[in-house]
């Protein structure tokens, strides 16, 4: 007999897991499908990503009980951020404001937590949740829906149905395509290489986005003497970095930074990611909603991907909880349209704005270099713009 649930969630990444956690104690039955095993989810391996989290994201994670499951020493404060263009002569500078918009005192601009710690904590938060039926070590091959229900067919051939299908299956979402949802996709033709370095001189918990000519280097401070490096480079040139030994790569970064942090030593393996941004035109179709990267997969330069993913699951879970409370249909077009409208407001401007910034700041032709400088100077001298950007981080 076909197993039917109220909700099927495809993808046990941080977005899918947070969404399931949000629906604990609702009485809704959830089937969660992912190709990983329980052991792999519980012990997600280091993947090089350090996730910059905003204060509103911290609040959502606290409400879900996920923040509390990350050890204090694995949460790193971000005190200030600088953006440079070409050389270190001039920087756009963001400091921690004294208060957030609700007049609460602040001592950080945001936080860094390693992606594998978030994934482990998110899994731990739902591992024993009563209303979840786990279908691990399984992958969805096909999905479709009609007026009555949503259906998924697993690679094993088994068929499952639900009132509502949630796609949390990454920016390369199979479900999104199968449900006929079109998306704007942009392949930057670039590769991201991420790794940690140890350095002699302290970082003062200052993040730096260095738009050099030819490559981009983001520095994400974890402690005073350990920093995560995010190198974004034209994929054709990535091989030249891959061929470097650990010592050569650390020396290359130290030199690029003009020895501002003294000598450097590699402190982790190197992980690589392809750079493609995706924004779905709609975040829903009949009995189906997209959350996390499946809805909007961002370029990491503005560090917004998971922050938006958290918002997406939060908006949708609240709408579902309200419908359940009022005895309404949790998969109605009305509910899904409202989710779409609200979350598109969060993502559209950031997604297209980020892509525009990336295109400008990776264009090394002379007119673009001049414009890049101009943008930094204007931004630095426009307090309302700086306040608006800072508010996104601090709430
Ligand atoms: C280098 C780098 C740095 C980043 N830095 C930041 C940052 O500073 N701040 C920030 O907010 N974000 C950042 N991000 C983005 C962040 O990592 C992502 O937004 C987040 O991990 C996406 O979570 P997700 O759950 O939506 O998707 P994923 O983590 O991709 O999880 C998708 C899940 O779906 C499963 N799946 C896929 N297909 C199927 C299928 N057919 N059937 C069943 N299951 C399936 C997969 O196994 C996986 O478990 C960064 C990303 C990168 C690459």
Short mmCIF file of N, CA and C and ligand atoms in Angstrom, two decimals, residues 9-17 33-36 41 47-54 57 111-113 115 119 135 138-142 154-155 167-175 192-194 220 228 230 271-275 291-309, ligand 1:
data_model
loop_
_atom_site.label_atom_id
_atom_site.label_comp_id
_atom_site.label_asym_id
_atom_site.label_seq_id
_atom_site.Cartn_x
_atom_site.Cartn_y
_atom_site.Cartn_z
N UNK A 9 9.12 15.84 2.87
CA UNK A 9 10.24 16.77 2.71
C UNK A 9 11.34 16.02 1.98
N UNK A 10 11.79 16.57 0.85
CA UNK A 10 12.89 15.94 0.11
C UNK A 10 14.15 16.74 0.39
N UNK A 11 15.11 16.13 1.10
CA UNK A 11 16.38 16.79 1.40
C UNK A 11 16.55 17.05 2.88
N UNK A 12 17.53 16.36 3.48
CA UNK A 12 17.83 16.57 4.91
C UNK A 12 19.09 17.42 5.06
N UNK A 13 19.16 18.49 4.25
CA UNK A 13 20.20 19.50 4.45
C UNK A 13 19.72 20.41 5.59
N UNK A 14 20.49 21.46 5.90
CA UNK A 14 20.07 22.32 7.02
C UNK A 14 18.70 22.96 6.83
N UNK A 15 18.30 23.25 5.59
CA UNK A 15 16.98 23.88 5.39
C UNK A 15 15.86 22.88 5.65
N UNK A 16 15.96 21.68 5.06
CA UNK A 16 14.92 20.66 5.25
C UNK A 16 14.80 20.25 6.70
N UNK A 17 15.94 20.10 7.39
CA UNK A 17 15.92 19.67 8.80
C UNK A 17 15.31 20.77 9.68
N UNK A 33 13.01 12.45 3.23
CA UNK A 33 13.78 11.57 2.33
C UNK A 33 15.15 12.18 2.04
N UNK A 34 16.20 11.39 2.16
CA UNK A 34 17.55 11.87 1.82
C UNK A 34 18.46 10.67 1.53
N UNK A 35 19.39 10.83 0.59
CA UNK A 35 20.29 9.71 0.27
C UNK A 35 21.32 9.40 1.36
N UNK A 36 21.54 10.34 2.30
CA UNK A 36 22.51 10.06 3.36
C UNK A 36 21.94 9.06 4.38
N UNK A 41 24.43 11.79 8.58
CA UNK A 41 23.82 13.06 8.98
C UNK A 41 24.27 13.46 10.39
N UNK A 47 33.39 20.41 5.71
CA UNK A 47 33.33 20.64 4.26
C UNK A 47 33.93 21.99 3.87
N UNK A 48 34.64 22.62 4.81
CA UNK A 48 35.34 23.86 4.49
C UNK A 48 34.48 25.11 4.59
N UNK A 49 33.15 24.96 4.56
CA UNK A 49 32.29 26.16 4.56
C UNK A 49 32.15 26.71 5.97
N UNK A 50 32.41 27.98 6.12
CA UNK A 50 32.09 28.68 7.38
C UNK A 50 30.90 29.56 7.06
N UNK A 51 29.81 29.37 7.76
CA UNK A 51 28.58 30.08 7.42
C UNK A 51 28.45 31.33 8.29
N UNK A 52 28.41 32.48 7.62
CA UNK A 52 28.19 33.75 8.33
C UNK A 52 26.71 33.86 8.62
N UNK A 53 26.37 34.01 9.88
CA UNK A 53 24.95 34.06 10.28
C UNK A 53 24.61 35.43 10.84
N UNK A 54 23.43 35.90 10.48
CA UNK A 54 22.98 37.21 10.96
C UNK A 54 22.30 37.02 12.33
N UNK A 57 18.99 35.29 12.00
CA UNK A 57 19.16 33.83 11.84
C UNK A 57 19.45 33.17 13.17
N UNK A 111 27.90 36.15 13.20
CA UNK A 111 28.62 34.98 13.75
C UNK A 111 29.07 34.08 12.60
N UNK A 112 30.11 33.30 12.87
CA UNK A 112 30.48 32.23 11.93
C UNK A 112 30.31 30.89 12.65
N UNK A 113 29.64 29.97 11.96
CA UNK A 113 29.59 28.58 12.44
C UNK A 113 29.90 27.70 11.22
N UNK A 115 29.72 24.87 8.55
CA UNK A 115 28.53 24.22 8.01
C UNK A 115 28.30 22.83 8.62
N UNK A 119 24.91 21.40 10.32
CA UNK A 119 24.23 20.19 9.83
C UNK A 119 24.06 19.16 10.95
N UNK A 135 13.13 8.27 5.67
CA UNK A 135 13.42 7.43 4.52
C UNK A 135 14.82 7.81 4.08
N UNK A 138 17.83 6.88 0.60
CA UNK A 138 16.86 6.81 -0.51
C UNK A 138 16.89 8.14 -1.24
N UNK A 139 16.63 8.08 -2.53
CA UNK A 139 16.64 9.30 -3.34
C UNK A 139 15.35 9.39 -4.14
N UNK A 140 14.83 10.60 -4.29
CA UNK A 140 13.63 10.76 -5.11
C UNK A 140 14.03 10.83 -6.58
N UNK A 141 13.34 10.02 -7.38
CA UNK A 141 13.63 10.01 -8.82
C UNK A 141 12.63 10.89 -9.57
N UNK A 142 11.36 10.76 -9.20
CA UNK A 142 10.30 11.47 -9.92
C UNK A 142 9.32 12.09 -8.92
N UNK A 154 10.58 6.88 -5.49
CA UNK A 154 11.98 6.75 -5.08
C UNK A 154 12.77 5.96 -6.11
N UNK A 155 14.09 6.06 -6.03
CA UNK A 155 14.91 5.30 -6.99
C UNK A 155 14.68 3.80 -6.83
N UNK A 167 10.36 20.78 -1.44
CA UNK A 167 11.65 20.53 -2.08
C UNK A 167 12.72 21.30 -1.32
N UNK A 168 13.61 20.55 -0.65
CA UNK A 168 14.76 21.17 0.04
C UNK A 168 16.01 20.44 -0.46
N UNK A 169 16.00 20.17 -1.79
CA UNK A 169 17.00 19.26 -2.36
C UNK A 169 18.10 20.00 -3.12
N UNK A 170 18.55 21.13 -2.58
CA UNK A 170 19.73 21.88 -3.05
C UNK A 170 19.43 22.75 -4.27
N UNK A 171 20.43 23.57 -4.62
CA UNK A 171 20.23 24.50 -5.73
C UNK A 171 20.07 23.76 -7.07
N UNK A 172 20.52 22.51 -7.12
CA UNK A 172 20.37 21.74 -8.36
C UNK A 172 19.12 20.86 -8.26
N UNK A 173 18.11 21.35 -7.61
CA UNK A 173 16.88 20.61 -7.26
C UNK A 173 16.23 19.84 -8.43
N UNK A 174 16.09 18.54 -8.21
CA UNK A 174 15.37 17.69 -9.18
C UNK A 174 13.88 17.97 -9.09
N UNK A 175 13.41 18.15 -7.85
CA UNK A 175 11.96 18.34 -7.64
C UNK A 175 11.50 19.63 -8.35
N UNK A 192 35.13 28.04 -6.35
CA UNK A 192 35.44 28.52 -5.01
C UNK A 192 36.31 27.48 -4.32
N UNK A 193 37.43 27.93 -3.76
CA UNK A 193 38.29 27.03 -2.97
C UNK A 193 38.29 27.54 -1.54
N UNK A 194 37.98 26.66 -0.60
CA UNK A 194 37.90 27.09 0.80
C UNK A 194 38.85 26.27 1.68
N UNK A 220 37.49 34.99 6.57
CA UNK A 220 36.46 34.86 7.60
C UNK A 220 37.14 34.45 8.89
N UNK A 228 39.36 31.45 7.89
CA UNK A 228 38.91 30.67 6.75
C UNK A 228 39.10 31.53 5.49
N UNK A 230 38.35 32.06 1.47
CA UNK A 230 37.46 31.67 0.38
C UNK A 230 38.02 32.32 -0.89
N UNK A 271 38.68 22.49 0.15
CA UNK A 271 37.44 22.01 -0.47
C UNK A 271 37.07 22.94 -1.62
N UNK A 272 36.44 22.37 -2.63
CA UNK A 272 36.08 23.18 -3.81
C UNK A 272 34.58 23.12 -4.08
N UNK A 273 34.05 24.23 -4.58
CA UNK A 273 32.63 24.28 -4.98
C UNK A 273 32.50 24.99 -6.32
N UNK A 274 31.61 24.49 -7.21
CA UNK A 274 31.34 25.23 -8.44
C UNK A 274 30.49 26.44 -8.10
N UNK A 275 30.56 27.48 -8.88
CA UNK A 275 29.80 28.69 -8.55
C UNK A 275 28.64 28.91 -9.51
N UNK A 291 12.09 25.34 -0.62
CA UNK A 291 12.75 26.09 0.47
C UNK A 291 14.27 25.96 0.32
N UNK A 292 14.99 26.79 1.09
CA UNK A 292 16.45 26.72 1.09
C UNK A 292 17.02 27.02 -0.29
N UNK A 293 18.14 26.37 -0.60
CA UNK A 293 18.80 26.62 -1.88
C UNK A 293 17.94 26.20 -3.08
N UNK A 294 16.99 25.31 -2.88
CA UNK A 294 16.12 24.90 -3.99
C UNK A 294 15.30 26.10 -4.46
N UNK A 295 15.00 27.03 -3.55
CA UNK A 295 14.28 28.25 -3.92
C UNK A 295 15.26 29.30 -4.45
N UNK A 296 16.35 29.50 -3.68
CA UNK A 296 17.31 30.54 -4.06
C UNK A 296 18.72 30.13 -3.61
N UNK A 297 19.55 29.82 -4.57
CA UNK A 297 20.94 29.43 -4.27
C UNK A 297 21.86 30.59 -4.62
N UNK A 298 22.47 31.17 -3.59
CA UNK A 298 23.20 32.43 -3.75
C UNK A 298 24.70 32.23 -4.02
N UNK A 299 25.32 33.21 -4.68
CA UNK A 299 26.78 33.33 -4.70
C UNK A 299 27.21 33.61 -3.25
N UNK A 300 28.28 32.96 -2.75
CA UNK A 300 28.60 33.13 -1.32
C UNK A 300 29.14 34.50 -0.92
N UNK A 301 29.42 35.38 -1.89
CA UNK A 301 30.11 36.62 -1.54
C UNK A 301 29.34 37.46 -0.51
N UNK A 302 28.01 37.45 -0.58
CA UNK A 302 27.26 38.24 0.40
C UNK A 302 26.82 37.39 1.60
N UNK A 303 27.25 36.12 1.61
CA UNK A 303 27.02 35.23 2.76
C UNK A 303 25.55 35.20 3.18
N UNK A 304 24.66 35.06 2.20
CA UNK A 304 23.22 35.13 2.52
C UNK A 304 22.48 33.82 2.31
N UNK A 305 23.11 32.82 1.65
CA UNK A 305 22.39 31.62 1.23
C UNK A 305 21.61 30.95 2.33
N UNK A 306 22.30 30.53 3.39
CA UNK A 306 21.58 29.81 4.46
C UNK A 306 20.72 30.76 5.28
N UNK A 307 21.15 32.02 5.39
CA UNK A 307 20.30 33.00 6.09
C UNK A 307 18.93 33.08 5.41
N UNK A 308 18.94 33.12 4.07
CA UNK A 308 17.67 33.14 3.34
C UNK A 308 16.94 31.80 3.47
N UNK A 309 17.72 30.71 3.50
CA UNK A 309 17.12 29.38 3.66
C UNK A 309 16.37 29.27 4.97
C1 LIG B 1 31.73 28.09 -0.12
C2 LIG B 1 30.37 28.42 0.40
C3 LIG B 1 30.25 29.35 1.42
C4 LIG B 1 28.98 29.68 1.92
N1 LIG B 1 28.89 30.63 2.89
C5 LIG B 1 27.67 30.98 3.36
C6 LIG B 1 27.56 32.00 4.37
O1 LIG B 1 28.56 32.56 4.82
N2 LIG B 1 26.33 32.32 4.82
C7 LIG B 1 25.19 31.71 4.34
O2 LIG B 1 24.09 32.06 4.80
N3 LIG B 1 25.27 30.75 3.39
C8 LIG B 1 26.49 30.38 2.88
N4 LIG B 1 26.57 29.40 1.93
C9 LIG B 1 25.32 28.76 1.45
C10 LIG B 1 24.86 27.59 2.34
O3 LIG B 1 25.89 26.65 2.48
C11 LIG B 1 23.63 26.96 1.68
O4 LIG B 1 22.65 27.96 1.49
C12 LIG B 1 23.00 25.85 2.54
O5 LIG B 1 23.92 24.87 2.87
C13 LIG B 1 21.86 25.20 1.73
O6 LIG B 1 21.16 24.30 2.54
P1 LIG B 1 19.98 23.42 1.90
O7 LIG B 1 19.49 22.55 3.00
O8 LIG B 1 19.03 24.29 1.18
O9 LIG B 1 20.68 22.54 0.76
P2 LIG B 1 21.83 21.45 0.83
O10 LIG B 1 22.73 21.67 1.99
O11 LIG B 1 22.42 21.42 -0.53
O12 LIG B 1 21.06 20.07 1.13
C14 LIG B 1 20.26 19.43 0.15
C15 LIG B 1 19.96 18.00 0.61
O13 LIG B 1 19.08 17.42 -0.35
C16 LIG B 1 19.47 16.09 -0.60
N5 LIG B 1 18.99 15.69 -1.94
C17 LIG B 1 19.39 16.20 -3.14
N6 LIG B 1 18.71 15.59 -4.15
C18 LIG B 1 17.86 14.70 -3.55
C19 LIG B 1 16.89 13.78 -4.06
N7 LIG B 1 16.66 13.64 -5.38
N8 LIG B 1 16.21 13.00 -3.18
C20 LIG B 1 16.41 13.12 -1.84
N9 LIG B 1 17.31 14.01 -1.31
C21 LIG B 1 18.03 14.77 -2.16
C22 LIG B 1 21.00 16.14 -0.50
O14 LIG B 1 21.52 14.85 -0.20
C23 LIG B 1 21.20 17.11 0.67
O15 LIG B 1 21.26 16.44 1.92
C24 LIG B 1 27.82 29.06 1.41
C25 LIG B 1 27.94 28.10 0.37
C26 LIG B 1 29.20 27.79 -0.13
C27 LIG B 1 29.32 26.77 -1.23
#
